[in-house]
Amino acid sequence: MTKTARSYISGFARGITEAISDSAFHCPSSMTARLRRKDHILEDLAEEFAVPEEEIKLVRAEDGLEDHLARIGWSREHAWNLNRRLGFVIGKPQELWFLEDDADILDEYSGYGKGNGPFYITEELFVAVYKEVALLFVIGNDE
């Protein structure tokens, strides 16, 4: 994949995720997406979270992106809309992964922990793997 294509996908995924999440959450929380390399997920996450790779343990979710978003309070319409719009550019997610025992990573990644995260308080992290890329979804708030 070219650098230009990666840049486009990164901006599109971040923009559409933030736009839809602003109306999907009924609280101060929001969600953003960060593009990651599908074949180097652990390496990229270790760099993103500033922790050694061995501290990152991923657990495969039994449900898909839409079901997970519905479980955290999104309407089915918002969840479907995000999945559909991302699908226009990167396809449908093949797998969904969560971090196991992520409390320390959430704290250290948060702005209050001087981390690299986009929010003052990071509430949840999960990774959706697509055909060519992976997206790190970050949920948090700045209150």
Coordinates of C-alpha atoms in Angstrom, one line a residue:
M1 CA 0.0 0.0 0.0
T2 CA 1.4 3.4 -0.9
K3 CA 2.1 6.2 1.6
T4 CA -0.6 8.3 -0.1
A5 CA -3.2 5.5 0.2
R6 CA -2.3 5.0 3.9
S7 CA -2.6 8.7 4.5
Y8 CA -6.0 8.9 2.9
I9 CA -7.3 5.8 4.8
S10 CA -5.9 7.2 8.1
G11 CA -7.6 10.6 7.6
F12 CA -10.9 9.1 6.4
A13 CA -11.1 6.6 9.2
R14 CA -10.3 9.1 11.9
G15 CA -12.7 11.7 10.5
I16 CA -15.7 9.5 9.9
T17 CA -15.2 7.8 13.3
E18 CA -15.1 11.1 15.2
A19 CA -18.0 12.5 13.3
I20 CA -20.3 9.6 13.9
S21 CA -19.2 9.1 17.5
D22 CA -20.0 12.7 18.4
S23 CA -23.7 11.9 17.8
A24 CA -23.6 8.2 18.9
F25 CA -22.4 8.8 22.5
H26 CA -24.9 10.3 24.9
C27 CA -22.1 11.4 27.3
P28 CA -18.8 13.4 27.1
S29 CA -17.1 10.4 25.5
S30 CA -15.9 10.3 22.0
M31 CA -14.1 7.8 19.8
T32 CA -11.3 8.2 17.3
A33 CA -9.4 5.7 15.0
R34 CA -5.7 5.4 14.4
L35 CA -4.4 3.4 11.4
R36 CA -2.0 0.6 12.2
R37 CA -0.2 -2.0 10.1
K38 CA -2.1 -5.3 10.0
D39 CA 0.9 -7.5 10.0
H40 CA 2.7 -5.5 12.8
I41 CA -0.1 -4.9 15.3
L42 CA 1.9 -5.7 18.4
E43 CA 4.9 -3.7 17.3
D44 CA 2.7 -0.7 16.4
L45 CA 0.7 -0.9 19.6
A46 CA 3.8 -1.1 21.7
E47 CA 5.1 2.1 20.1
E48 CA 1.7 3.8 20.4
F49 CA 1.4 3.0 24.1
A50 CA 5.1 3.4 24.9
V51 CA 5.3 -0.1 26.5
P52 CA 7.3 -3.2 25.6
E53 CA 5.5 -5.6 23.2
E54 CA 5.4 -8.4 25.8
E55 CA 3.0 -6.2 27.9
I56 CA 0.4 -6.2 25.2
K57 CA -1.9 -9.2 25.2
L58 CA -4.7 -9.2 22.7
V59 CA -7.8 -11.3 23.1
R60 CA -10.1 -11.9 20.1
A61 CA -13.6 -10.8 20.5
E62 CA -16.5 -13.1 19.8
D63 CA -18.6 -10.4 18.3
G64 CA -18.1 -7.9 15.6
L65 CA -17.7 -4.1 15.5
E66 CA -21.4 -3.3 15.2
D67 CA -22.3 -5.6 18.1
H68 CA -19.5 -4.2 20.3
L69 CA -20.6 -0.6 19.6
A70 CA -24.2 -1.4 20.4
R71 CA -23.0 -3.0 23.7
I72 CA -21.3 0.2 24.8
G73 CA -24.4 2.3 24.1
W74 CA -24.4 3.1 20.5
S75 CA -27.7 2.8 18.6
R76 CA -27.7 0.1 16.0
E77 CA -28.1 2.8 13.4
H78 CA -24.9 4.6 14.4
A79 CA -23.0 1.3 14.6
W80 CA -24.2 0.2 11.2
N81 CA -23.5 3.7 9.7
L82 CA -19.8 3.6 10.9
N83 CA -19.3 0.1 9.7
R84 CA -20.9 0.9 6.3
R85 CA -18.9 4.1 5.8
L86 CA -15.6 2.5 6.7
G87 CA -16.5 -0.4 4.5
F88 CA -16.6 1.9 1.5
V89 CA -12.9 2.5 1.8
I90 CA -11.3 -0.4 3.7
G91 CA -13.9 -3.2 3.7
K92 CA -15.6 -5.0 6.5
P93 CA -13.6 -5.9 9.7
Q94 CA -12.4 -9.5 9.7
E95 CA -11.6 -9.6 13.5
L96 CA -12.0 -7.5 16.6
W97 CA -9.3 -7.6 19.4
F98 CA -9.3 -6.2 22.9
L99 CA -6.4 -5.7 25.2
E100 CA -6.3 -8.1 28.2
D101 CA -5.6 -6.5 31.6
D102 CA -5.4 -3.0 30.1
A103 CA -5.8 -0.8 33.2
D104 CA -2.2 0.2 33.3
I105 CA -2.0 0.9 29.6
L106 CA -5.2 3.0 29.8
D107 CA -3.7 5.1 32.6
E108 CA -0.3 5.5 31.0
Y109 CA -1.8 6.3 27.5
S110 CA -4.2 8.9 28.9
G111 CA -3.3 12.6 28.9
Y112 CA -3.3 12.8 32.7
G113 CA -0.7 10.0 32.6
K114 CA 1.4 12.0 30.2
G115 CA 0.7 9.5 27.5
N116 CA 0.4 9.7 23.7
G117 CA -3.3 9.2 23.7
P118 CA -5.8 11.6 22.1
F119 CA -7.9 12.0 25.3
Y120 CA -7.2 13.2 28.8
I121 CA -8.9 10.0 30.0
T122 CA -8.7 6.9 27.9
E123 CA -11.7 4.7 28.6
E124 CA -11.3 1.8 26.1
L125 CA -9.1 0.5 23.4
F126 CA -9.8 -2.1 20.7
V127 CA -8.4 -3.1 17.3
A128 CA -10.4 -4.0 14.2
V129 CA -8.4 -5.9 11.6
Y130 CA -9.4 -5.4 8.0
K131 CA -8.1 -7.0 4.8
E132 CA -5.1 -4.7 4.4
V133 CA -5.0 -2.6 7.5
A134 CA -5.9 -2.4 11.2
L135 CA -7.6 0.4 13.1
L136 CA -6.9 1.1 16.7
F137 CA -10.2 2.6 18.1
V138 CA -9.7 4.8 21.2
I139 CA -12.6 5.8 23.3
G140 CA -12.2 8.6 25.9
N141 CA -13.0 12.0 27.0
D142 CA -11.3 15.3 28.0
E143 CA -13.2 16.0 31.2

